[in-house]
XYZ file of C-alpha atoms in Angstrom:
680
model
C -28.849 -7.442 49.221
C -28.679 -6.838 45.551
C -25.482 -7.451 43.658
C -23.553 -4.472 42.327
C -23.367 -4.568 38.564
C -22.745 -0.966 37.629
C -19.009 -1.273 36.867
C -19.171 -4.754 35.418
C -18.642 -4.676 31.652
C -20.684 -7.175 29.697
C -18.600 -10.076 28.318
C -20.982 -10.782 25.464
C -23.295 -8.562 23.423
C -26.925 -8.419 24.324
C -29.385 -10.669 22.596
C -30.764 -7.821 20.527
C -27.329 -7.152 19.002
C -26.777 -10.761 17.933
C -27.629 -12.207 14.581
C -30.687 -14.368 14.466
C -29.977 -18.022 15.152
C -30.193 -20.350 12.183
C -29.741 -24.074 11.702
C -26.131 -23.686 10.581
C -25.169 -21.067 13.171
C -22.856 -21.988 16.058
C -24.581 -22.583 19.349
C -23.882 -19.987 22.026
C -22.660 -22.782 24.290
C -19.607 -23.223 22.026
C -18.819 -19.534 21.567
C -15.495 -18.281 23.002
C -15.597 -16.969 26.537
C -13.252 -14.684 28.416
C -12.445 -15.353 32.001
C -13.921 -12.666 34.278
C -11.836 -10.759 36.805
C -11.529 -12.232 40.242
C -14.687 -11.709 42.219
C -16.877 -11.180 39.144
C -19.302 -13.588 37.548
C -19.195 -13.871 33.734
C -22.493 -13.588 32.030
C -23.787 -15.912 29.363
C -26.848 -15.724 27.202
C -27.353 -19.367 26.431
C -30.065 -20.094 23.950
C -30.258 -23.787 24.901
C -33.781 -25.004 24.426
C -34.698 -21.540 23.046
C -34.705 -19.887 26.545
C -32.191 -17.139 27.414
C -30.181 -17.649 30.589
C -31.179 -15.445 33.564
C -28.715 -14.277 36.211
C -30.257 -12.440 39.186
C -30.205 -12.115 42.928
C -33.890 -11.321 43.307
C -37.154 -11.873 41.631
C -37.028 -8.458 39.982
C -33.751 -9.004 38.119
C -33.742 -8.370 34.387
C -32.093 -10.546 31.738
C -29.372 -7.984 31.138
C -28.276 -7.731 34.759
C -25.176 -9.482 36.009
C -24.630 -10.957 39.491
C -21.518 -10.894 41.604
C -21.073 -13.698 44.116
C -20.797 -12.754 47.753
C -19.406 -14.743 50.647
C -22.894 -16.083 51.205
C -23.118 -17.331 47.633
C -22.654 -21.093 47.008
C -21.596 -22.637 43.764
C -23.052 -26.021 42.990
C -23.051 -28.427 40.121
C -26.268 -28.569 38.240
C -27.695 -30.596 35.433
C -27.514 -29.822 31.781
C -23.827 -28.908 31.857
C -24.589 -25.490 33.516
C -23.811 -24.225 36.986
C -26.269 -22.732 39.519
C -25.656 -19.833 41.990
C -27.342 -20.296 45.295
C -27.460 -16.992 47.249
C -29.031 -15.888 50.499
C -30.728 -12.470 50.404
C -32.615 -10.384 52.941
C -35.200 -12.244 54.891
C -33.448 -15.606 54.267
C -34.919 -15.905 50.815
C -32.881 -18.307 48.659
C -32.823 -17.930 44.860
C -31.328 -20.381 42.396
C -30.191 -19.421 38.917
C -29.650 -22.204 36.352
C -27.518 -22.339 33.187
C -24.911 -19.923 34.484
C -21.411 -20.816 33.301
C -18.770 -19.713 35.736
C -16.050 -20.396 33.143
C -15.615 -21.659 29.613
C -16.652 -25.271 28.826
C -13.013 -26.244 28.242
C -12.178 -25.238 31.821
C -15.167 -26.824 33.525
C -14.342 -29.160 36.421
C -15.699 -32.240 34.653
C -13.517 -31.643 31.619
C -10.446 -30.981 33.733
C -10.968 -34.198 35.655
C -11.430 -36.163 32.427
C -8.267 -34.666 30.954
C -6.348 -35.452 34.125
C -7.599 -39.029 34.069
C -6.624 -39.431 30.403
C -3.145 -38.077 31.005
C -2.697 -40.443 33.927
C -3.837 -43.426 31.871
C -1.563 -42.484 29.000
C 1.399 -42.255 31.363
C 0.549 -45.650 32.813
C 1.034 -47.097 29.294
C -1.938 -49.416 29.229
C -1.790 -49.619 25.410
C -4.699 -50.439 23.119
C -7.659 -48.218 23.892
C -5.701 -45.845 26.179
C -4.026 -44.337 23.146
C -7.402 -43.308 21.842
C -8.351 -41.632 25.130
C -6.059 -38.672 24.456
C -8.632 -37.096 22.115
C -10.457 -33.986 23.416
C -13.860 -34.528 24.958
C -16.871 -32.298 25.527
C -20.006 -32.577 27.659
C -22.948 -33.900 25.707
C -26.284 -33.840 27.468
C -28.097 -33.842 30.725
C -29.631 -37.157 31.693
C -30.759 -37.333 35.254
C -28.222 -36.402 37.858
C -25.171 -37.972 36.201
C -22.569 -36.370 33.959
C -22.187 -37.758 30.408
C -18.982 -37.340 28.429
C -18.017 -38.412 24.896
C -14.753 -40.195 25.693
C -13.352 -42.574 22.995
C -13.433 -46.083 24.417
C -16.196 -45.099 26.882
C -18.731 -43.955 24.344
C -22.197 -43.842 25.854
C -20.908 -44.725 29.352
C -21.982 -42.756 32.420
C -20.131 -41.347 35.377
C -22.856 -41.724 37.991
C -23.946 -39.323 40.723
C -21.164 -39.773 43.271
C -18.419 -39.183 40.706
C -20.304 -36.180 39.327
C -20.715 -34.705 42.776
C -17.035 -35.219 43.530
C -16.174 -33.540 40.248
C -18.396 -30.586 41.064
C -17.069 -30.320 44.594
C -13.450 -30.492 43.390
C -12.915 -34.000 44.806
C -10.254 -36.420 43.609
C -11.888 -38.947 41.311
C -8.707 -40.177 39.566
C -8.746 -43.625 41.143
C -12.442 -44.159 40.517
C -12.270 -42.978 36.895
C -9.200 -45.078 36.161
C -10.857 -48.183 37.584
C -14.045 -47.541 35.655
C -12.197 -46.966 32.371
C -10.104 -50.107 32.789
C -13.222 -52.098 33.596
C -14.934 -50.854 30.449
C -11.861 -51.625 28.354
C -11.674 -55.134 29.773
C -15.310 -55.745 28.881
C -14.745 -54.488 25.352
C -11.730 -56.749 24.885
C -13.790 -59.733 25.968
C -16.712 -58.907 23.699
C -14.838 -57.872 20.535
C -12.689 -60.645 19.016
C -9.150 -59.703 18.160
C -8.377 -59.262 14.486
C -5.525 -61.159 12.928
C -2.529 -58.981 12.149
C -2.013 -58.026 8.535
C 0.665 -60.243 7.121
C 3.120 -59.098 4.528
C 2.864 -60.857 1.199
C 5.761 -63.184 0.638
C 6.989 -64.727 -2.622
C 5.995 -68.368 -2.888
C 6.648 -71.164 -5.330
C 3.659 -69.952 -7.351
C 5.724 -67.088 -8.740
C 7.869 -69.679 -10.526
C 4.760 -70.824 -12.373
C 4.133 -67.251 -13.495
C 7.757 -66.756 -14.513
C 7.681 -70.027 -16.436
C 4.556 -68.978 -18.301
C 5.863 -65.581 -19.343
C 9.311 -66.955 -20.105
C 11.196 -64.678 -17.742
C 13.631 -65.253 -14.931
C 12.180 -62.461 -12.827
C 8.957 -60.693 -11.977
C 8.566 -56.992 -11.315
C 9.130 -56.369 -7.646
C 10.779 -59.720 -7.024
C 14.329 -60.884 -6.987
C 15.829 -62.275 -10.117
C 16.332 -66.014 -10.329
C 20.036 -66.727 -10.231
C 21.779 -70.019 -10.733
C 22.152 -72.134 -7.612
C 25.824 -72.699 -6.945
C 25.125 -75.525 -4.495
C 23.066 -77.614 -6.946
C 24.732 -80.121 -9.235
C 22.934 -80.866 -12.477
C 25.129 -83.914 -13.065
C 23.162 -85.971 -10.566
C 20.122 -85.691 -12.830
C 21.670 -87.329 -15.894
C 24.793 -89.313 -15.001
C 22.843 -92.447 -14.058
C 21.890 -93.568 -17.601
C 23.307 -96.858 -18.830
C 22.397 -99.669 -21.228
C 23.124 -103.428 -21.242
C 23.365 -105.834 -24.200
C 19.795 -107.060 -23.601
C 18.591 -103.452 -23.997
C 19.464 -103.421 -27.700
C 17.060 -104.228 -30.544
C 18.119 -104.840 -34.172
C 15.624 -103.685 -36.816
C 15.084 -106.230 -39.621
C 12.491 -106.574 -42.356
C 10.179 -109.568 -42.638
C 12.649 -111.290 -44.958
C 15.570 -110.793 -42.554
C 17.288 -107.782 -44.103
C 18.434 -104.860 -41.907
C 16.090 -101.876 -42.073
C 16.828 -98.263 -41.260
C 14.590 -96.888 -38.472
C 13.267 -93.335 -38.947
C 10.957 -92.632 -36.014
C 10.185 -93.855 -32.506
C 7.161 -92.949 -30.346
C 6.128 -94.421 -26.978
C 2.517 -95.197 -26.074
C 0.654 -92.971 -23.634
C -0.983 -95.621 -21.437
C 1.457 -98.557 -21.508
C 5.159 -99.324 -21.806
C 5.167 -100.249 -25.510
C 7.262 -98.257 -27.977
C 6.492 -98.034 -31.692
C 9.313 -97.826 -34.263
C 8.752 -97.029 -37.953
C 11.363 -98.049 -40.532
C 12.207 -97.533 -44.182
C 10.383 -100.686 -45.280
C 6.987 -99.204 -44.348
C 6.404 -101.285 -41.219
C 5.825 -100.340 -37.575
C 6.945 -102.635 -34.788
C 5.987 -102.498 -31.114
C 8.638 -103.287 -28.500
C 8.222 -103.877 -24.772
C 10.413 -101.347 -22.932
C 9.586 -102.407 -19.371
C 12.423 -104.335 -17.801
C 11.534 -107.910 -16.873
C 8.381 -108.151 -18.987
C 8.042 -110.687 -21.801
C 9.194 -110.820 -24.560
C 11.778 -108.189 -23.634
C 13.226 -105.257 -25.497
C 15.310 -107.319 -27.935
C 12.261 -109.002 -29.532
C 9.247 -107.702 -31.442
C 6.018 -107.582 -29.484
C 3.795 -106.793 -32.484
C 4.431 -105.834 -36.120
C 2.138 -103.982 -38.572
C 2.715 -103.459 -42.302
C 1.468 -99.896 -42.903
C 2.907 -98.532 -46.180
C 4.852 -99.541 -49.227
C 7.255 -96.664 -48.553
C 9.239 -95.431 -45.579
C 7.419 -94.389 -42.404
C 8.821 -90.996 -41.333
C 6.615 -90.377 -38.307
C 3.978 -92.051 -36.133
C 1.499 -90.741 -33.564
C -0.609 -92.473 -30.917
C -4.151 -91.443 -30.045
C -4.698 -90.368 -26.424
C -6.145 -93.795 -25.529
C -3.558 -95.733 -27.612
C -6.332 -97.477 -29.573
C -5.347 -95.857 -32.864
C -2.025 -95.375 -34.614
C -1.387 -92.724 -37.277
C 1.545 -92.950 -39.681
C 3.185 -90.461 -42.084
C 4.866 -91.951 -45.113
C 6.902 -91.129 -48.169
C 4.005 -92.256 -50.384
C 2.411 -88.786 -49.808
C -0.310 -90.128 -47.533
C -1.019 -90.570 -43.848
C -2.966 -93.525 -42.512
C -4.859 -94.403 -39.346
C -4.825 -97.961 -37.979
C -6.879 -99.812 -35.401
C -4.254 -101.349 -33.129
C -6.523 -104.048 -31.727
C -7.346 -105.432 -35.196
C -4.120 -104.224 -36.897
C -6.109 -102.946 -39.870
C -6.211 -99.621 -41.677
C -9.399 -97.611 -41.172
C -8.682 -94.206 -42.757
C -6.405 -92.813 -45.456
C -5.534 -89.094 -45.432
C -4.691 -88.098 -48.993
C -4.001 -84.518 -50.044
C -0.268 -83.812 -49.989
C 1.908 -83.566 -53.083
C 5.130 -84.729 -51.442
C 6.444 -86.850 -48.600
C 4.554 -86.378 -45.331
C 7.014 -85.366 -42.631
C 4.852 -85.480 -39.506
C 1.412 -86.477 -38.258
C -0.143 -85.696 -34.869
C -3.398 -86.504 -33.070
C -5.195 -83.699 -31.304
C -4.726 -84.451 -27.564
C -8.233 -83.062 -26.837
C -10.057 -84.841 -29.659
C -8.768 -88.087 -31.228
C -10.906 -87.506 -34.332
C -8.849 -84.499 -35.434
C -5.317 -84.747 -36.829
C -2.782 -82.498 -38.503
C -0.093 -83.303 -41.041
C 2.758 -81.380 -42.666
C 4.836 -82.274 -45.698
C 7.698 -81.260 -47.922
C 5.270 -79.478 -50.248
C 5.022 -76.682 -47.650
C 1.354 -77.329 -46.806
C -0.334 -78.068 -43.493
C -3.609 -80.011 -43.513
C -6.263 -80.478 -40.837
C -8.280 -83.710 -40.910
C -11.521 -84.756 -39.228
C -12.246 -88.497 -39.169
C -15.935 -87.846 -38.452
C -16.476 -86.313 -41.894
C -17.907 -88.450 -44.640
C -15.264 -89.727 -47.016
C -15.094 -91.916 -50.084
C -14.460 -95.663 -50.106
C -10.847 -96.518 -50.792
C -9.570 -98.926 -53.421
C -7.439 -100.653 -50.770
C -10.396 -102.217 -48.965
C -14.082 -102.120 -48.166
C -13.734 -100.795 -44.624
C -11.175 -98.111 -45.478
C -12.335 -94.507 -45.893
C -10.355 -91.939 -47.804
C -10.603 -88.379 -46.450
C -9.899 -84.921 -47.746
C -8.609 -82.139 -45.493
C -11.215 -79.935 -43.813
C -8.807 -77.006 -43.672
C -5.440 -76.273 -45.261
C -2.607 -73.794 -44.807
C -0.803 -73.686 -48.128
C 2.805 -72.520 -48.291
C 2.768 -71.872 -44.558
C 6.398 -70.779 -44.255
C 7.019 -69.252 -47.687
C 8.035 -65.596 -47.747
C 5.744 -63.228 -49.717
C 8.621 -61.674 -51.698
C 10.609 -64.823 -52.312
C 9.675 -64.753 -56.033
C 11.454 -61.415 -56.394
C 14.663 -62.679 -54.795
C 17.730 -63.544 -56.826
C 18.545 -66.313 -57.242
C 14.902 -67.403 -57.168
C 13.930 -69.135 -53.960
C 12.302 -72.524 -53.891
C 8.537 -72.297 -54.269
C 8.009 -74.968 -51.619
C 9.504 -74.583 -48.147
C 9.303 -77.903 -46.352
C 7.373 -77.878 -43.067
C 9.434 -80.143 -40.839
C 7.371 -80.166 -37.619
C 3.814 -79.574 -36.387
C 2.591 -79.983 -32.793
C -0.646 -79.229 -30.964
C -0.408 -76.688 -28.158
C -1.797 -78.181 -24.951
C -2.648 -74.941 -23.152
C -4.139 -73.232 -26.213
C -7.135 -74.889 -27.782
C -7.413 -75.256 -31.575
C -3.860 -74.038 -32.216
C -0.802 -75.694 -33.680
C 2.856 -74.682 -33.858
C 4.938 -75.382 -36.951
C 8.575 -75.089 -38.060
C 10.335 -75.249 -41.411
C 13.680 -75.954 -43.025
C 14.355 -72.368 -44.189
C 14.749 -70.515 -40.899
C 14.279 -70.780 -37.155
C 10.899 -69.031 -37.093
C 8.135 -70.860 -35.234
C 4.585 -69.999 -36.275
C 1.328 -70.548 -34.405
C -1.877 -71.119 -36.354
C -5.566 -71.171 -35.476
C -7.101 -74.147 -37.261
C -10.532 -72.439 -37.263
C -9.271 -69.733 -39.605
C -9.835 -70.409 -43.304
C -6.431 -69.744 -44.853
C -7.282 -70.901 -48.377
C -9.082 -67.594 -49.084
C -5.910 -65.583 -48.525
C -3.049 -65.197 -50.944
C -0.599 -65.304 -48.076
C -1.405 -67.340 -44.918
C -1.616 -65.270 -41.753
C -0.256 -66.844 -38.568
C -1.638 -65.888 -35.177
C 1.879 -65.475 -33.780
C 5.412 -66.121 -34.904
C 8.710 -66.108 -33.063
C 11.476 -63.594 -33.516
C 14.659 -64.692 -35.244
C 17.625 -65.108 -32.879
C 20.224 -62.340 -33.096
C 22.958 -64.726 -34.230
C 20.809 -65.936 -37.165
C 20.052 -62.585 -38.764
C 21.652 -61.756 -42.124
C 23.825 -60.340 -43.524
C 26.374 -61.143 -40.816
C 24.860 -64.560 -40.090
C 23.112 -67.250 -42.043
C 19.702 -68.669 -41.108
C 19.259 -72.215 -39.836
C 16.180 -74.396 -40.127
C 14.444 -76.386 -37.403
C 14.254 -80.172 -37.307
C 11.578 -80.840 -34.685
C 9.364 -79.327 -31.993
C 8.715 -80.908 -28.585
C 6.293 -79.680 -25.947
C 6.681 -79.925 -22.174
C 3.928 -81.780 -20.251
C 2.486 -78.533 -18.853
C 2.555 -76.865 -22.272
C 4.535 -73.805 -21.142
C 7.808 -74.702 -22.893
C 8.533 -75.709 -26.443
C 11.931 -77.102 -27.448
C 13.162 -76.812 -31.023
C 16.139 -78.671 -32.454
C 17.959 -76.308 -34.801
C 20.406 -77.065 -37.577
C 23.058 -74.974 -35.797
C 23.295 -77.873 -33.284
C 21.524 -75.968 -30.505
C 18.185 -76.733 -28.840
C 16.181 -73.544 -28.248
C 13.512 -73.182 -25.572
C 10.442 -70.991 -26.181
C 7.715 -69.793 -23.843
C 4.483 -70.745 -25.598
C 2.600 -67.797 -24.087
C 5.251 -65.299 -25.180
C 6.688 -66.827 -28.300
C 6.996 -63.554 -30.221
C 10.087 -62.644 -28.162
C 12.039 -65.577 -29.537
C 13.938 -68.227 -27.572
C 14.495 -67.546 -23.875
C 17.408 -69.967 -23.349
C 19.210 -72.805 -25.095
C 20.904 -76.187 -24.597
C 24.188 -77.224 -26.108
C 26.773 -79.984 -25.876
C 30.183 -80.295 -27.553
C 29.080 -83.516 -29.278
C 25.573 -82.418 -30.165
C 25.507 -82.027 -33.960
C 22.454 -81.846 -36.212
C 23.828 -82.323 -39.701
C 20.530 -83.754 -41.056
C 16.848 -83.063 -40.541
C 16.322 -86.497 -38.991
C 17.903 -85.513 -35.650
C 15.023 -84.800 -33.244
C 14.195 -84.156 -29.588
C 11.814 -85.470 -26.942
C 10.761 -84.400 -23.425
C 10.277 -86.871 -20.565
C 6.842 -87.529 -19.075
C 7.609 -85.474 -15.950
C 9.258 -82.681 -17.947
C 12.561 -82.917 -16.036
C 14.743 -84.231 -18.862
C 15.239 -83.409 -22.526
C 16.675 -86.044 -24.874
C 18.139 -85.432 -28.328
C 19.843 -87.351 -31.050
C 23.146 -86.366 -32.632
C 25.079 -86.881 -35.849
C 28.109 -87.699 -33.708
C 26.765 -91.161 -32.846
C 25.465 -90.428 -29.344
C 22.270 -89.435 -27.602
C 22.382 -86.365 -25.342
C 20.338 -85.750 -22.195
C 19.785 -82.309 -20.622
C 18.099 -81.387 -17.320
C 15.354 -78.891 -18.119
C 15.147 -77.214 -14.706
C 16.076 -73.611 -15.389
C 17.936 -73.253 -12.105
C 20.773 -75.226 -13.728
C 21.263 -72.747 -16.560
C 24.665 -71.107 -16.687
C 24.437 -67.353 -17.407
C 28.235 -66.975 -17.496
C 29.186 -69.760 -19.923
C 30.369 -67.415 -22.661
C 32.344 -65.179 -20.309
C 33.985 -68.189 -18.658
C 34.973 -69.591 -22.041
C 36.620 -66.319 -23.046
C 38.592 -66.140 -19.815
C 39.630 -69.799 -19.721
C 39.703 -71.155 -23.289
C 41.879 -74.081 -22.272
C 38.990 -75.503 -20.236
C 36.822 -75.849 -23.358
C 38.618 -77.977 -25.972
C 37.465 -77.619 -29.567
C 35.766 -80.796 -30.834
C 37.439 -82.190 -33.957
C 34.171 -82.126 -35.931
C 32.953 -78.727 -34.750
C 34.094 -76.732 -37.756
C 33.022 -79.328 -40.305
C 29.567 -79.812 -38.789
C 28.742 -76.130 -38.499
C 30.245 -75.296 -41.863
C 32.308 -72.398 -40.533
C 35.274 -72.141 -38.153
C 33.479 -69.366 -36.275
C 30.542 -71.556 -35.345
C 31.912 -71.923 -31.846
C 32.590 -68.793 -29.850
C 35.486 -70.164 -27.839
C 36.302 -73.843 -27.655
C 33.185 -75.988 -27.249
C 30.925 -73.105 -26.182
C 28.526 -72.062 -28.986
C 28.002 -68.482 -30.057
C 24.479 -68.595 -28.651
C 25.929 -68.319 -25.134
C 26.722 -64.675 -25.910
C 22.988 -63.879 -26.211
C 21.189 -66.157 -23.728
C 21.664 -68.671 -20.956
C 22.830 -72.127 -21.979
C 22.083 -75.441 -20.303
C 24.516 -78.342 -20.126
C 24.012 -82.065 -20.571
C 25.797 -85.398 -20.903
C 26.289 -87.724 -23.851
C 25.311 -91.403 -23.822
C 28.361 -93.099 -25.330
C 29.277 -96.530 -26.626
C 25.680 -97.419 -27.371
C 25.502 -96.427 -31.048
C 27.954 -96.418 -33.907
C 26.246 -94.036 -36.348
C 23.962 -91.018 -36.321
C 21.266 -91.114 -33.633
C 18.098 -89.714 -35.204
C 14.984 -89.930 -33.041
C 14.470 -90.449 -29.301
C 11.409 -91.044 -27.107
C 10.638 -91.513 -23.405
C 8.794 -94.609 -22.230
C 6.115 -94.687 -19.567
C 8.575 -95.768 -16.850
C 11.102 -92.994 -17.634
C 13.546 -94.861 -19.881
C 15.001 -93.267 -23.012
C 14.693 -95.172 -26.288
C 16.972 -94.009 -29.112
C 17.257 -95.208 -32.707
C 20.277 -94.807 -34.984
C 21.482 -95.458 -38.508
C 23.302 -98.607 -37.378
C 19.885 -100.381 -37.651
C 19.313 -100.678 -33.962
C 17.235 -99.214 -31.166
C 18.622 -99.009 -27.650
C 16.928 -98.480 -24.301
C 18.781 -96.318 -21.773
C 17.765 -96.936 -18.174
C 18.340 -95.071 -14.927
C 19.099 -96.759 -11.618
C 20.893 -99.846 -10.424
C 20.673 -103.264 -12.045
C 20.229 -104.882 -8.654
C 18.054 -103.988 -5.699
C 19.752 -101.630 -3.271
C 22.047 -99.977 -5.819
C 22.102 -96.200 -6.154
C 20.811 -94.282 -9.115
C 24.263 -93.722 -10.590
C 26.088 -96.778 -9.212
C 25.563 -99.028 -12.272
C 26.667 -96.257 -14.654
C 29.744 -95.526 -12.496
C 30.784 -99.183 -12.562
C 30.592 -99.228 -16.362
C 32.299 -95.856 -16.658
C 35.208 -96.633 -14.328
C 35.367 -100.460 -14.382
C 37.496 -100.945 -17.495
C 37.378 -103.621 -20.188
C 38.554 -106.565 -18.066
C 36.802 -109.849 -18.836
C 34.552 -108.138 -21.377
C 32.448 -106.504 -18.664
C 31.624 -103.515 -20.910
C 30.892 -105.472 -24.094
C 27.668 -104.294 -25.741
C 27.049 -101.708 -23.032
C 26.659 -97.982 -22.995
C 26.754 -95.344 -20.271
C 26.531 -91.660 -19.616
C 29.844 -89.896 -20.002
C 31.353 -87.959 -17.136
C 30.122 -84.388 -17.304
C 32.772 -81.697 -17.603
């Protein structure tokens, strides 16, 4: 019996009315379909594999005819994603039509079952791959008798014949599909290793290294570094003390007292060299318990006929360089105690000499004539009149009038033509560069020794520091710098200024000026002989003072007080004015309030303690020995060693100093001793 198709409207245009299929055209399988009325079969003209779909109830049906299912018609699941109509006609003849879609692909039984399974899995909350199963899926291809689906997490997996038949017959395959999906997920979890979770970057101690290099208390995106209210800086410095056997009197060879000018400790041993006004250098043993002790001379060398203002040790301690008032610098062989080289080229007293820490054959000197010279001991020199084995050298490079201003000749009254260069140090973390300071202002300049400055009318520094705000004219007067000291890691440079303040610079960012300062009520620098020195571990900073004491500061920047100036203004009675403050600074307004300097208004200020009762006159130079002791020299013709720790085994770090500080004068127990004063 033929199907009635007269009143059935076509659901899609005939093939002749369609546009020709191209590579980019949409396949007819994915074109929208409309659901047919109940009892009618929608027609489709699938072009899969280039063959139009045929729907008929007999062998004579045409491609444009449509079939309506009858009660004798059976619907069955076929391969290739299509559906076949199996009908019984007259004579028991059975015809099968392939690629007939009873409904749209989105509503096919296989897709509905897959969606139902995904919804069930999502509700079960399996986590992991189940979340990805909520994506829409579509049939892919026909492979054998099974049904293939592109399900995330089951990509390329097959629902075999029994599940496909149940899906086509409308059976319940939820349990089987759930079990299969979970089994596949379990296999994937075993095969694919789990990735480590992404961890959030956390600030570490390395950011302090960066902040120290750039000279800042904070880094963009990080918290600012505030002072630690639970840390006590006093524990770092209150343990210094000195006994009578830790004192050394400086005498000449004929027994007369001699004024010491400089002190420098060796790099590889515990000896300390001291240069005096008679032109000699003596070596003293600073290690406690070693012979001959600190009070006696270990070795003496006659170096010059004039005063020795500075000395420098080579990196291996085999050579000793001296700077003298006779306008020369000399190099000595310590093992033979003989002079090997004479550096002649200055027109005034040589203020400082320094070995290059990377190359012991290269030195630098600075003098009162305003010039800086670079020397190379490997260059051929001329024989000296002082001996056969002594070579006299000329500088290989010079920086003339390094700190003179270009327009100083036009100033009135006329400025001095020569600006004394008071300090010159090699920068550890910057090769072939030196930093210098002068007596005219607080500007620190950095020079490249490879640059030929003699061809220029005015020397050009690589970098130079900004002048502090409280030194700028016309409201303020400039102050010169006495010395420069470098931290062991080379990131900090400490400059002793004539305004009785030690300024700290970041060597990598020196153009911004000082980043913080150190001050003490009894720290006064009334002469250019007061200098500074940094300990071997970089934790402590020692200075001299015109007030007859040495001062020690902890250099850790967590101890800096950002509110010193504000606290002094609020509580002036807590900061008594030192009796010599106005006379030393030359102006009553040198101190902001009480003992707090005006620098506290512009930057953070560190505190320290004074080492009292050890010296009677101005303490000029200080140095740190190999074992961490501080050696200070003063104008009372003596050098004193300040030690940390107990005199006996088992004593605390500050116990010996506390006994001297609080024990009193009974039975002369404090005769010839010194100790660190109690910090305020």
